[in-house]
Short mmCIF file of C-alpha atoms in Angstrom, two decimals:
data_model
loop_
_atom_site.label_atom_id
_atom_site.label_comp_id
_atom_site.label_asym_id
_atom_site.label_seq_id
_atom_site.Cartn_x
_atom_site.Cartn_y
_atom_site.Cartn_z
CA UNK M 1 35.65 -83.03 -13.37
CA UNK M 2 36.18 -81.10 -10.03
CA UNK M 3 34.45 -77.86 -9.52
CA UNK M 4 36.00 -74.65 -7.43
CA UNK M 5 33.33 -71.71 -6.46
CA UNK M 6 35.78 -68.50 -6.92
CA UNK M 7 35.22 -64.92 -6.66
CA UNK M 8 35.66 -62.62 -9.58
CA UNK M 9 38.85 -61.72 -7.81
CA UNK M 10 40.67 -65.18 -7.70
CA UNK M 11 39.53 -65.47 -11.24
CA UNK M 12 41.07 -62.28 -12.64
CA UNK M 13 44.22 -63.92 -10.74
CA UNK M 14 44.27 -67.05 -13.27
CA UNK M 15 44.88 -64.34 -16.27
CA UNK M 16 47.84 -62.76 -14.48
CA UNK M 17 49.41 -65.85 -13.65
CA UNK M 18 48.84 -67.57 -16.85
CA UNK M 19 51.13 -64.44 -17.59
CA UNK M 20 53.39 -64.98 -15.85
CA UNK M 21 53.87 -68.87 -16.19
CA UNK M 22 54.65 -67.63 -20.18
CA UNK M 23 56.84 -64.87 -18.98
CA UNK M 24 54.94 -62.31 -20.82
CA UNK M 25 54.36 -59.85 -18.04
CA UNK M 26 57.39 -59.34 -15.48
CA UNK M 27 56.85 -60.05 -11.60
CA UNK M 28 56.71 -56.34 -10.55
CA UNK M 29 54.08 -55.46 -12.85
CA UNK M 30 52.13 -58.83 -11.76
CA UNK M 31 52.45 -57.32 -8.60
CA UNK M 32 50.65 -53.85 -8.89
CA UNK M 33 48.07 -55.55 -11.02
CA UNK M 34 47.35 -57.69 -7.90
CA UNK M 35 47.83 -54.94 -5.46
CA UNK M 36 50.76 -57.32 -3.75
CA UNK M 37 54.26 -57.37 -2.75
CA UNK M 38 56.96 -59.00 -5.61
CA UNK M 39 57.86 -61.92 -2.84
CA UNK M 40 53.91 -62.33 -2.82
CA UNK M 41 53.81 -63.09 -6.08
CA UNK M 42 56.48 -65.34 -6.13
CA UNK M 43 54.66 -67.25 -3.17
CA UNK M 44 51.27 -67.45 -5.40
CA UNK M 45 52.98 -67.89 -8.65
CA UNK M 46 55.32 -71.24 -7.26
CA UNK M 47 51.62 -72.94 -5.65
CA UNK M 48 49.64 -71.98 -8.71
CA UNK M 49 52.53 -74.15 -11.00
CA UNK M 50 51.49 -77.24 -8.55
CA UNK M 51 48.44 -76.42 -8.00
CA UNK M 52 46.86 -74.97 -10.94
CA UNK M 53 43.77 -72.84 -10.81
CA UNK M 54 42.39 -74.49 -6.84
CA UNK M 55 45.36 -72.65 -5.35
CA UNK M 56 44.50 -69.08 -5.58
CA UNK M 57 41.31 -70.25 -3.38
CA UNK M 58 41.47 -69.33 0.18
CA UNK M 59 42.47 -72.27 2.24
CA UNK M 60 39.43 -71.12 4.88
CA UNK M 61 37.20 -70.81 2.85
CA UNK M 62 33.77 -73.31 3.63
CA UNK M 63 35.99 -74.32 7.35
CA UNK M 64 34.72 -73.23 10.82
CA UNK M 65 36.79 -70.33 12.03
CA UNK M 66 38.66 -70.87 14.23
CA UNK M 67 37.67 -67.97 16.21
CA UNK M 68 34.08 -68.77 16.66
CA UNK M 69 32.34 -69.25 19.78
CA UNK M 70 31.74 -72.17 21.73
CA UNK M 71 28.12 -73.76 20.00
CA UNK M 72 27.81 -75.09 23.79
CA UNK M 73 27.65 -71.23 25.09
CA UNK M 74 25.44 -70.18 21.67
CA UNK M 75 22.86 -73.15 22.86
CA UNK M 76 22.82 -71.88 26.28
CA UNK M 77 22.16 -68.74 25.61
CA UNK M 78 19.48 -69.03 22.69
CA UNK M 79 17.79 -71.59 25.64
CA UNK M 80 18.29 -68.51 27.69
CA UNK M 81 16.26 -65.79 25.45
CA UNK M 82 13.39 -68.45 24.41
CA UNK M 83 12.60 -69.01 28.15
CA UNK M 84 13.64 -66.02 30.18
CA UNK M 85 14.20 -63.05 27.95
CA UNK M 86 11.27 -63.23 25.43
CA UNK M 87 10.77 -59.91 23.18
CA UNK M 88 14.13 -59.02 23.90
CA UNK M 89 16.23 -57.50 20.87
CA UNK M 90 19.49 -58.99 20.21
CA UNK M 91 21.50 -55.42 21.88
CA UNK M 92 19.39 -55.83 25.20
CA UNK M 93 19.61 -59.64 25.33
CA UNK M 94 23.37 -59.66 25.03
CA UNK M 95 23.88 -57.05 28.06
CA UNK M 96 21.16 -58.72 29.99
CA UNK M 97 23.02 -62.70 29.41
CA UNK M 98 26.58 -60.57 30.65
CA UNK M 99 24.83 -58.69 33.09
CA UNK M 100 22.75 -61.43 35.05
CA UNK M 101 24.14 -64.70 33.42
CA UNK M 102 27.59 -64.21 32.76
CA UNK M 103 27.49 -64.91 28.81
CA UNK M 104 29.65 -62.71 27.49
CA UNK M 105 27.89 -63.18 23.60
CA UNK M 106 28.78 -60.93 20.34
CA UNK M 107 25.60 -58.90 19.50
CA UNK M 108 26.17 -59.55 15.69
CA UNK M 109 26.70 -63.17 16.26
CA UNK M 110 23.52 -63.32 19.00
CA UNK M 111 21.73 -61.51 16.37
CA UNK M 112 22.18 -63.97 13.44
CA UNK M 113 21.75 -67.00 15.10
CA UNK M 114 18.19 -65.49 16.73
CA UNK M 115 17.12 -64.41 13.06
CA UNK M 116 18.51 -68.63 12.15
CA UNK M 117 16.42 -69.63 14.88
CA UNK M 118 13.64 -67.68 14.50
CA UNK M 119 12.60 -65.75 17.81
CA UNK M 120 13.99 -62.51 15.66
CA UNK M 121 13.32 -61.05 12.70
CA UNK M 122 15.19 -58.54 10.83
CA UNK M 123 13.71 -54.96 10.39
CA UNK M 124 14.33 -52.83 7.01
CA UNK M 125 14.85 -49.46 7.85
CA UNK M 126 12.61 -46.95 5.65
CA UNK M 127 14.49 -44.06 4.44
CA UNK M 128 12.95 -40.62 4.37
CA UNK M 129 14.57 -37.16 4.44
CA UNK M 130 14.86 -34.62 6.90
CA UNK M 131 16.47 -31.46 7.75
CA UNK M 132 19.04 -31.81 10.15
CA UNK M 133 18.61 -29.54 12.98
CA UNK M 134 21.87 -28.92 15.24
CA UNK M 135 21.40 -29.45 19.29
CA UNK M 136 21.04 -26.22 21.35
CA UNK M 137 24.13 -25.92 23.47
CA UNK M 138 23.25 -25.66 26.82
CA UNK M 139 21.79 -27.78 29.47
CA UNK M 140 18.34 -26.09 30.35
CA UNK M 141 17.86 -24.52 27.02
CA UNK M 142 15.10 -26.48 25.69
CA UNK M 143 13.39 -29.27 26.58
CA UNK M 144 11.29 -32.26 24.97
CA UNK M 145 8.14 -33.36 25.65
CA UNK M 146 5.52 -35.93 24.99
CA UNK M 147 3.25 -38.49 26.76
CA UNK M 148 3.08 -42.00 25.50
CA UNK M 149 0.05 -44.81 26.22
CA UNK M 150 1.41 -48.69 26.12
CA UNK M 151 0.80 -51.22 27.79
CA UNK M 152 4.19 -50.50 30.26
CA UNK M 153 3.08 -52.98 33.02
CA UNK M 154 2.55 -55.82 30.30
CA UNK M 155 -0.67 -57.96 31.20
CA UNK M 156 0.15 -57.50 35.07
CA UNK M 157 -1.87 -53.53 35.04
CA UNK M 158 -3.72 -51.89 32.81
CA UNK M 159 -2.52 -49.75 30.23
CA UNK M 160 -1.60 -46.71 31.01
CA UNK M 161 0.87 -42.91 29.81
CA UNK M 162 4.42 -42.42 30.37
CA UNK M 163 5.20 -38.63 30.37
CA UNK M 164 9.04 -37.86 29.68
CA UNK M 165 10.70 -34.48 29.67
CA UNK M 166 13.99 -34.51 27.55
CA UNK M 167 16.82 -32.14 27.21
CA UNK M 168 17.93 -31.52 23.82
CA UNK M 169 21.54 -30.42 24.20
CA UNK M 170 22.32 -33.88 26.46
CA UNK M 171 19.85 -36.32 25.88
CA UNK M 172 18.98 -36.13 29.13
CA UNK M 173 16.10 -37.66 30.45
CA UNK M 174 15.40 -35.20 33.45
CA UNK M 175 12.18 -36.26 34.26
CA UNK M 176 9.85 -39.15 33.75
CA UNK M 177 6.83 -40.88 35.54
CA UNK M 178 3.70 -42.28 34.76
CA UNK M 179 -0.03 -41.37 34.75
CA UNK M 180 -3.32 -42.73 34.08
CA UNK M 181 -3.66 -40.26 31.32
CA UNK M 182 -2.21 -37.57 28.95
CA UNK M 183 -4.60 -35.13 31.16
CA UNK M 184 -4.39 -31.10 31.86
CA UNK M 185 -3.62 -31.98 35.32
CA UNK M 186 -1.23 -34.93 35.19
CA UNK M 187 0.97 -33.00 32.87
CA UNK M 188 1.18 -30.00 35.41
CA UNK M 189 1.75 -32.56 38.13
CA UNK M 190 4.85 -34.22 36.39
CA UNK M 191 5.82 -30.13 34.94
CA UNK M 192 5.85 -29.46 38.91
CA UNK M 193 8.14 -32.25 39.64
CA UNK M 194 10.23 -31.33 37.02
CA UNK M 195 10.85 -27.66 38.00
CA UNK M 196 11.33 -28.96 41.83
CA UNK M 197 14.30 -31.13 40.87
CA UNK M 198 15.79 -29.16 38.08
CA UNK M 199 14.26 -25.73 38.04
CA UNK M 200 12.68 -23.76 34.66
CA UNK M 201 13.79 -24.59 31.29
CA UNK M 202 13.79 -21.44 28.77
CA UNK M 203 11.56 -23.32 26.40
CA UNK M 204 9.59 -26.42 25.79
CA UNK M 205 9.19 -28.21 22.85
CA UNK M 206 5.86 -30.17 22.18
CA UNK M 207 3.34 -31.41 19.96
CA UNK M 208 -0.18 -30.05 18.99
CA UNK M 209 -1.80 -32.06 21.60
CA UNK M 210 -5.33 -30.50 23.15
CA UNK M 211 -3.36 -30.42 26.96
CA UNK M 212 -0.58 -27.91 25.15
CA UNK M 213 -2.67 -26.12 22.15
CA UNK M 214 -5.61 -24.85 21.27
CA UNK M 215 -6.23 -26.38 17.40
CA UNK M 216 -9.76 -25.58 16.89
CA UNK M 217 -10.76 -22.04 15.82
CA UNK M 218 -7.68 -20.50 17.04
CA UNK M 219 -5.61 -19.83 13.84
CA UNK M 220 -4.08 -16.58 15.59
CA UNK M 221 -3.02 -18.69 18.49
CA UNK M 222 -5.16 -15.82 20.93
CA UNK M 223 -6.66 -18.52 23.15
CA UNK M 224 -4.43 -20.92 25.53
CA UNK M 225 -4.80 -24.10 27.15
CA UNK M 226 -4.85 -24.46 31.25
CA UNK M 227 -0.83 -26.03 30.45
CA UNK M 228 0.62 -22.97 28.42
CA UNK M 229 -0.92 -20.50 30.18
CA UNK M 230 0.53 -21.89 33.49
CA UNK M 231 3.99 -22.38 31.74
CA UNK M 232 4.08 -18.93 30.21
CA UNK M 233 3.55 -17.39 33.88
CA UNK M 234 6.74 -19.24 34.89
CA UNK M 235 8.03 -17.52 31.81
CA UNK M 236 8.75 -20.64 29.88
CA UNK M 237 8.16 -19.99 26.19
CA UNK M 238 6.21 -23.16 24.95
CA UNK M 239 7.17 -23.94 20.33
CA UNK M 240 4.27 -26.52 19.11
CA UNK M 241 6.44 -29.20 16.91
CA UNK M 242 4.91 -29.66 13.47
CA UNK M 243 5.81 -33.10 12.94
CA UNK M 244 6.68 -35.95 15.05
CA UNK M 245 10.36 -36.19 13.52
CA UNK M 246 10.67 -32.40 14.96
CA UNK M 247 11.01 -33.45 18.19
CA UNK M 248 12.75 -36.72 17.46
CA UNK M 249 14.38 -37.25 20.40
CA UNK M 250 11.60 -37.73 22.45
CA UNK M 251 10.07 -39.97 20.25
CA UNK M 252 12.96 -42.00 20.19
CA UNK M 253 13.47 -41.89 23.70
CA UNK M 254 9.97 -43.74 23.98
CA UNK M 255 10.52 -46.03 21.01
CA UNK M 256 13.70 -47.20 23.43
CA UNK M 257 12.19 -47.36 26.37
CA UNK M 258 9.48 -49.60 25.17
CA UNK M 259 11.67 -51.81 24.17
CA UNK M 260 14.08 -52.32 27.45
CA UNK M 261 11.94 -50.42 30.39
CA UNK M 262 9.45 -52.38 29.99
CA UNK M 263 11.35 -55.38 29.88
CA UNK M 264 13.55 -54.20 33.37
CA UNK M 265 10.74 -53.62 34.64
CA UNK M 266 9.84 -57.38 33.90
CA UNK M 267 12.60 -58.58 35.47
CA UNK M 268 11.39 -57.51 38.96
CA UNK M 269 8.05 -57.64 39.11
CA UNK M 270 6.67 -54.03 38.45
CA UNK M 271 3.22 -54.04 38.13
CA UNK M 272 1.62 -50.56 38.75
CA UNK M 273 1.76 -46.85 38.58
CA UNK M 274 3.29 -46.38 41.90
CA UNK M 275 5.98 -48.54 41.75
CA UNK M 276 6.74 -47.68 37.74
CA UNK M 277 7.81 -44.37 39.59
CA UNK M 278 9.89 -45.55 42.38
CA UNK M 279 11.70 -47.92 39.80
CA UNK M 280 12.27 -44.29 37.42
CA UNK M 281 13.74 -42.62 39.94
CA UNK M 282 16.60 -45.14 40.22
CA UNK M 283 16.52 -46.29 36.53
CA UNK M 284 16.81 -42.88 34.73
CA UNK M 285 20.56 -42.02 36.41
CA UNK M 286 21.75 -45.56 34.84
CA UNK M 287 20.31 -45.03 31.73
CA UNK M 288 21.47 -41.01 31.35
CA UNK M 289 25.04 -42.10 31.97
CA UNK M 290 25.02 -44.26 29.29
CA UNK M 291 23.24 -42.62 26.30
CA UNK M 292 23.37 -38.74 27.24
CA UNK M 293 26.03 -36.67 25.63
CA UNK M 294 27.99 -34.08 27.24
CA UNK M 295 26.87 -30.56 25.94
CA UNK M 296 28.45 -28.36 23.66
CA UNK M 297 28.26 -25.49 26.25
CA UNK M 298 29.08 -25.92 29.92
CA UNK M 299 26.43 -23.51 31.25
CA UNK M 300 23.78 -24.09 32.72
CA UNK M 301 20.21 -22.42 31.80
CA UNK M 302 18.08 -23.96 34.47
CA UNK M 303 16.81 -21.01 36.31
CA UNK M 304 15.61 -21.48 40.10
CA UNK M 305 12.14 -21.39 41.28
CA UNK M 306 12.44 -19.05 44.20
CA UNK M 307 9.38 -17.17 44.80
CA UNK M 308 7.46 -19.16 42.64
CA UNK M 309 4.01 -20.06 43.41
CA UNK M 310 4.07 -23.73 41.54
CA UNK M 311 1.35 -24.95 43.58
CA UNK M 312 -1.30 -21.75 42.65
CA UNK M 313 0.48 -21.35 38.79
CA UNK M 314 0.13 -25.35 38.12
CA UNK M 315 -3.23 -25.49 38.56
CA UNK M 316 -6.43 -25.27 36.46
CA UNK M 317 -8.38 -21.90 37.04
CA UNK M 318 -11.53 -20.92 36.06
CA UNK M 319 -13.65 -17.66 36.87
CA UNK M 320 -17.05 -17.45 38.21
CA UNK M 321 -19.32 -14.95 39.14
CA UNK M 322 -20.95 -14.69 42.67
CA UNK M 323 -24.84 -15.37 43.13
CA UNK M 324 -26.54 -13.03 45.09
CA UNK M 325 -27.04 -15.92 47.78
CA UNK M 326 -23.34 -15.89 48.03
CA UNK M 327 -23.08 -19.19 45.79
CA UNK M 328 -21.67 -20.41 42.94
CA UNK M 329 -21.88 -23.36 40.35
CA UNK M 330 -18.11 -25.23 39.15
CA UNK M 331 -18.10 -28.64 37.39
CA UNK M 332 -21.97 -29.42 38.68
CA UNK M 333 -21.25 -28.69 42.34
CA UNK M 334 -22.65 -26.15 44.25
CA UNK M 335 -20.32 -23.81 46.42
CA UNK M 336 -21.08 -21.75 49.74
CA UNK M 337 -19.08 -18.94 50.70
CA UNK M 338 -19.14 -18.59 54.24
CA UNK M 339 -19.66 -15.25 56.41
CA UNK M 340 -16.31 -14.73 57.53
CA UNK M 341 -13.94 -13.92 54.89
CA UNK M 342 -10.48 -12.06 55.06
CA UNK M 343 -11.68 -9.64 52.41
CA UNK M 344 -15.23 -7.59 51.70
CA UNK M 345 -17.07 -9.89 49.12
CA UNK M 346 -20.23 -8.73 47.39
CA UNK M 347 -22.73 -10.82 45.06
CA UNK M 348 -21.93 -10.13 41.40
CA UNK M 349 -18.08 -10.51 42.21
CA UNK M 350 -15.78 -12.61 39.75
CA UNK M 351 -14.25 -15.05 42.23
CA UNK M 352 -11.34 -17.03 40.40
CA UNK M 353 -11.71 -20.86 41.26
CA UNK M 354 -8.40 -23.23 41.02
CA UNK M 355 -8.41 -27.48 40.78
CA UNK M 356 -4.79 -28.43 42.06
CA UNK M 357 -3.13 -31.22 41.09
CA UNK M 358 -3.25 -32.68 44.20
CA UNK M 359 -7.01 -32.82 43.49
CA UNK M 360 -7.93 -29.56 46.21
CA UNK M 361 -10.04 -26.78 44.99
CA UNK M 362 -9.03 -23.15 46.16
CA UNK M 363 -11.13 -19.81 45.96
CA UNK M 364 -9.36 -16.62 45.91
CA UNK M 365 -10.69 -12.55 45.04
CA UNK M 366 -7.48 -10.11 44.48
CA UNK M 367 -5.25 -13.50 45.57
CA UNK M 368 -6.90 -13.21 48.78
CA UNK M 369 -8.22 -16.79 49.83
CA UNK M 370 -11.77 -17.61 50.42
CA UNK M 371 -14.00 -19.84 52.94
CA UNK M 372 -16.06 -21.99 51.23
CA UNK M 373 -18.35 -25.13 51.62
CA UNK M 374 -20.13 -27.23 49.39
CA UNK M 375 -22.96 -28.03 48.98
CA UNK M 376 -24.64 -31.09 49.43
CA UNK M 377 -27.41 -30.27 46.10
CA UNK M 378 -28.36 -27.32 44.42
CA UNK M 379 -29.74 -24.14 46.42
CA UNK M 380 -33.62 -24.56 45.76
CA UNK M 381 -35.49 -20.82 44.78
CA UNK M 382 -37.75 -19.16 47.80
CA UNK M 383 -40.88 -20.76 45.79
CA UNK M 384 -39.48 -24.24 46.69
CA UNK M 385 -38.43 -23.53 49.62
CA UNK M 386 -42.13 -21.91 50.91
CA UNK M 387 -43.84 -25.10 49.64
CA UNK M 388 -42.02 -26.93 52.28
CA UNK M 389 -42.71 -24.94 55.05
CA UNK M 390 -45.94 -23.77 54.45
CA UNK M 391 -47.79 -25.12 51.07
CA UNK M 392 -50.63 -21.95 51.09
CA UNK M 393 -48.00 -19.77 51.54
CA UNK M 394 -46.13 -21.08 48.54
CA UNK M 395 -49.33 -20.92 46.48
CA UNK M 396 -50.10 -17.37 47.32
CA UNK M 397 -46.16 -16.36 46.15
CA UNK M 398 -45.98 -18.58 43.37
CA UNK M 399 -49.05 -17.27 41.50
CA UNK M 400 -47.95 -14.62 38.81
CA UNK M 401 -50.06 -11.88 37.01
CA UNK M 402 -51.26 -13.03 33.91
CA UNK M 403 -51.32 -10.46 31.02
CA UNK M 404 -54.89 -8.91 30.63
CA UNK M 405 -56.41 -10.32 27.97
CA UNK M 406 -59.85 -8.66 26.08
CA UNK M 407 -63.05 -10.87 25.48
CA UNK M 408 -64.20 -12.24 22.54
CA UNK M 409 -67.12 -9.49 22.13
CA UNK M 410 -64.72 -6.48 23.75
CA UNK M 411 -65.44 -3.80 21.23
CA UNK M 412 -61.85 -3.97 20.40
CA UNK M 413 -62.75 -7.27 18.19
CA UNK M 414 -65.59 -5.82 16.90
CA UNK M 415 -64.49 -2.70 14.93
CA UNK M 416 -61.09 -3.01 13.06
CA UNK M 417 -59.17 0.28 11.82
CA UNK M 418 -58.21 0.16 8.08
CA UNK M 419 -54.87 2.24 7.86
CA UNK M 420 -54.99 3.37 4.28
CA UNK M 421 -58.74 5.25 5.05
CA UNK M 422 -58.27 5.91 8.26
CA UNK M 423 -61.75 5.19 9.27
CA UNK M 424 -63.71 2.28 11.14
CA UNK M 425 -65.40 0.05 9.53
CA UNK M 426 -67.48 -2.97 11.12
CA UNK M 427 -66.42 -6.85 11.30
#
């Protein structure tokens, strides 16, 4: 007995054409129950009389198509992926084999046979809901941004943060580059070179990181970090993100550029900090021409930097005050303002100290700057310094009065006053 696999459509068909074989349904009406023309129905209805039941079975069904590709150009470039594009997903692998090798490979098709051979595996996406927030409209309106630590280099450097700036209306990467660390200063460093090449944004989007917010004991949000306040001088309004997803762009921008940066990067032999951001420079106008979108707006709302002190601004500052020996104490160094200063400093001052990002340190009072040197330890008191010199000298300053002090048979000790008869009375 011969056995036919059929879909519930085919066999629904054997009904309607046992129908019609009997004449008890007409051809027309065969035909809207089938969802085909009359002369279709002739077609299936003359086969099915020779045929029986195996004839309403598509003839191509369990046969190669006869549009598949070569399995000669499917072995070459599996061979390909396993030795020269390992990691890659099946989207970057099939531009990469058109790109450098000439395959030109259907993702689905790369796709399935990577999953059938094993060097992929399929990913279920996990649902979860979210507001849908619209883009802003304008180029310059807000941007994105977040650091991210991987391992970009790979095993050829150590692992180290990529900070990205993102604009929300385009997509946009505008700026990117990498650091050692998430830090204070890195993040104005990478800010600077960001407002050099586009100008100021009207707002940046972040998270709750320590550079951006203060978390702790701050529920008024009274105190800033080093970052905001610097940002909020260039008046750029900084909103805190409360969730990942809120600034999702960013955070997919990072998810995709772990997955092909790193791997371009691969491909020619990056291998460190500096040359991550020489490759950036040239890799983020390929990669914004292909997944930015044009804004809604035209304008744009980069504003110009004119007049802008980034250098002073972008900078950590702190405030000290001024030691009557004309010295002060910043991160466990000691500091020595010199004579000659372009205005009239006097101990006790508050002299505002600033740590560039180029690593200088800066003294200013009333934004007028100040000679300084430091100092090789800490100043030593007069005491100290008189023991060197002259060691009887130093005894003779160093000895302090002692509080006077009565004997044990002073009179005082003897006799004791008893408050509540207000009279003396004898130990």
């Amino acid at each position: 007995m011969e056995t036919f696999l059929m879909s519930v459509k085919e066999i629904n068909q054997i009904e309607i054409m046992e129908q019609l074989l009997v004449k008890q349904v007409k051809q027309k009406h065969a035909a809207k129950l089938l969802g085909l023309s009359i002369r279709q129905v002739i077609r299936k209805l003359k086969t099915y009389r020779r045929q029986g039941a195996s004839s309403l079975i598509h003839q191509s069904r369990g046969k190669p198509s006869h549009r598949q590709i070569d399995p000669s150009l499917l072995a070459r470039a599996i061979k390909l992926i396993k030795k020269q594009y390992v990691g890659f997903g099946p989207t970057l692998a099939t531009e990469k084999l058109a790109e450098l090798d000439g395959l030109v490979v259907n993702r689905e098709t790369l796709r399935l046979t990577m999953i059938k051979q094993g060097i992929w595996k399929a990913r279920r996406q996990r649902i979860h809901h979210r507001s849908w927030r619209p883009r802003k409209e304008c180029l310059g309106e807000m941007l994105q941004f977040d650091g991210s630590y991987h391992a970009w280099f790979e095993d050829r450097a150590p692992q180290c943060c990529l900070l990205a700036f993102i604009d929300d209306a385009t997509s946009k990467v505008v700026w990117a580059e990498f650091a050692q660390s998430e830090s204070t200063l890195a993040v104005m460093q990478a800010t600077q070179h960001l407002l050099t090449a586009h100008g100021r944004p009207l707002t940046i989007y972040a998270d709750r990181g320590k550079v951006v917010k203060v978390n702790q004991n701050n529920p008024d949000d009274e105190f800033k970090t080093q970052y905001t306040r610097a940002v909020n001088e260039l008046e750029i309004k900084v909103i805190y993100a409360l969730s990942a997803q809120a600034k999702g762009r960013v955070e997919r921008l990072f998810g995709t550029f772990q997955d092909r940066l790193i791997k371009e990067m691969r491909l020619v032999g990056i291998s460190s900090i500096a040359e991550g951001n020489e490759f950036l420079v040239q890799y983020l106008p390929v990669y914004n021409q292909r997944f930015s979108v044009a804004p809604k707006e035209k304008t744009n709302l980069f504003r110009g930097v004119k007049g802008c002190q980034l250098d002073e601004i972008l900078s950590v500052q702190h405030y000290r005050q001024l030691k009557n020996d004309f010295t002060l104490r910043y991160r466990n160094q000691w500091y020595q303002l010199t004579k000659q200063q372009a205005t009239i400093i006097r101990p006790k001052n508050t002299i505002k100290i600033s740590q560039h990002t180029s690593g200088k340190i800066t003294m200013s009072m009333r934004k007028i700057a100040l000679n300084y040197v430091q100092l090789i330890g800490q100043p030593q008191p007069i005491v100290k310094m008189l023991s060197k010199a002259n060691p009887s000298l130093a005894t003779s300053a160093s000895t302090k009065p002692h509080p006077w002090k009565p004997k044990a048979n002073h009179p005082w000790k003897k006799f004791i006053i008893n408050p509540c008869k207000k009279q003396y009375q004898s130990t």
